[in-house]
Amino acid sequence: MDASPTPSPLLWTLLVEAGVLMMLVYVPTRMYLSFTEVRRQRSKDKRLLETIRQVKRELKDPLNLTPLAKAN
């Protein structure tokens, strides 16, 4: 019978607990960061579309004496 050294149960317990703790911290943090990035990008896209619509409205109105909207 091969008597290879096996890690102690305490070591396995510590490794499993460290992995679980990492997942409990990493996964929610990663989800939050992804969610906020999506919201930021949508907000940016929404502002850009509104600017494009404003410029189109100003270009369609021939009597409009106000200058074209400045893009931010």
JSON list of C-alpha atoms in Angstrom, two decimals, residues 6-50:
[
{"chain": "A", "resi": 6, "resn": "THR", "atom": "CA", "xyz": [-2.22, 13.51, 2.31]},
{"chain": "A", "resi": 7, "resn": "PRO", "atom": "CA", "xyz": [-3.08, 17.01, 3.44]},
{"chain": "A", "resi": 8, "resn": "SER", "atom": "CA", "xyz": [-4.67, 17.16, 6.83]},
{"chain": "A", "resi": 9, "resn": "PRO", "atom": "CA", "xyz": [-8.41, 17.68, 7.12]},
{"chain": "A", "resi": 10, "resn": "LEU", "atom": "CA", "xyz": [-7.71, 21.04, 8.77]},
{"chain": "A", "resi": 11, "resn": "LEU", "atom": "CA", "xyz": [-5.82, 22.22, 5.68]},
{"chain": "A", "resi": 12, "resn": "TRP", "atom": "CA", "xyz": [-8.69, 21.14, 3.40]},
{"chain": "A", "resi": 13, "resn": "THR", "atom": "CA", "xyz": [-11.16, 22.93, 5.66]},
{"chain": "A", "resi": 14, "resn": "LEU", "atom": "CA", "xyz": [-9.11, 26.12, 5.56]},
{"chain": "A", "resi": 15, "resn": "LEU", "atom": "CA", "xyz": [-8.77, 25.94, 1.77]},
{"chain": "A", "resi": 16, "resn": "VAL", "atom": "CA", "xyz": [-12.50, 25.40, 1.31]},
{"chain": "A", "resi": 17, "resn": "GLU", "atom": "CA", "xyz": [-13.37, 28.22, 3.70]},
{"chain": "A", "resi": 18, "resn": "ALA", "atom": "CA", "xyz": [-10.92, 30.56, 1.96]},
{"chain": "A", "resi": 19, "resn": "GLY", "atom": "CA", "xyz": [-12.51, 29.70, -1.40]},
{"chain": "A", "resi": 20, "resn": "VAL", "atom": "CA", "xyz": [-16.01, 30.25, -0.07]},
{"chain": "A", "resi": 21, "resn": "LEU", "atom": "CA", "xyz": [-15.01, 33.56, 1.51]},
{"chain": "A", "resi": 22, "resn": "MET", "atom": "CA", "xyz": [-13.41, 34.69, -1.74]},
{"chain": "A", "resi": 23, "resn": "MET", "atom": "CA", "xyz": [-16.57, 33.82, -3.68]},
{"chain": "A", "resi": 24, "resn": "LEU", "atom": "CA", "xyz": [-18.75, 35.62, -1.14]},
{"chain": "A", "resi": 25, "resn": "VAL", "atom": "CA", "xyz": [-16.69, 38.77, -1.64]},
{"chain": "A", "resi": 26, "resn": "TYR", "atom": "CA", "xyz": [-15.68, 38.51, -5.31]},
{"chain": "A", "resi": 27, "resn": "VAL", "atom": "CA", "xyz": [-18.96, 37.51, -6.94]},
{"chain": "A", "resi": 28, "resn": "PRO", "atom": "CA", "xyz": [-21.17, 40.28, -5.48]},
{"chain": "A", "resi": 29, "resn": "THR", "atom": "CA", "xyz": [-18.43, 42.86, -6.10]},
{"chain": "A", "resi": 30, "resn": "ARG", "atom": "CA", "xyz": [-18.02, 41.76, -9.71]},
{"chain": "A", "resi": 31, "resn": "MET", "atom": "CA", "xyz": [-21.79, 41.79, -10.27]},
{"chain": "A", "resi": 32, "resn": "TYR", "atom": "CA", "xyz": [-22.07, 45.30, -8.79]},
{"chain": "A", "resi": 33, "resn": "LEU", "atom": "CA", "xyz": [-19.24, 46.64, -10.93]},
{"chain": "A", "resi": 34, "resn": "SER", "atom": "CA", "xyz": [-20.72, 45.09, -14.08]},
{"chain": "A", "resi": 35, "resn": "PHE", "atom": "CA", "xyz": [-24.15, 46.52, -13.27]},
{"chain": "A", "resi": 36, "resn": "THR", "atom": "CA", "xyz": [-22.82, 50.04, -12.65]},
{"chain": "A", "resi": 37, "resn": "GLU", "atom": "CA", "xyz": [-20.78, 49.90, -15.86]},
{"chain": "A", "resi": 38, "resn": "VAL", "atom": "CA", "xyz": [-23.89, 48.93, -17.85]},
{"chain": "A", "resi": 39, "resn": "ARG", "atom": "CA", "xyz": [-25.86, 51.78, -16.24]},
{"chain": "A", "resi": 40, "resn": "ARG", "atom": "CA", "xyz": [-23.08, 54.27, -16.96]},
{"chain": "A", "resi": 41, "resn": "GLN", "atom": "CA", "xyz": [-22.87, 53.20, -20.61]},
{"chain": "A", "resi": 42, "resn": "ARG", "atom": "CA", "xyz": [-26.67, 53.40, -21.06]},
{"chain": "A", "resi": 43, "resn": "SER", "atom": "CA", "xyz": [-26.70, 56.87, -19.53]},
{"chain": "A", "resi": 44, "resn": "LYS", "atom": "CA", "xyz": [-23.93, 57.95, -21.89]},
{"chain": "A", "resi": 45, "resn": "ASP", "atom": "CA", "xyz": [-25.79, 56.50, -24.89]},
{"chain": "A", "resi": 46, "resn": "LYS", "atom": "CA", "xyz": [-29.01, 58.22, -23.80]},
{"chain": "A", "resi": 47, "resn": "ARG", "atom": "CA", "xyz": [-27.28, 61.61, -23.58]},
{"chain": "A", "resi": 48, "resn": "LEU", "atom": "CA", "xyz": [-25.73, 61.11, -27.01]},
{"chain": "A", "resi": 49, "resn": "LEU", "atom": "CA", "xyz": [-29.10, 60.20, -28.57]},
{"chain": "A", "resi": 50, "resn": "GLU", "atom": "CA", "xyz": [-30.74, 63.24, -26.97]}
]
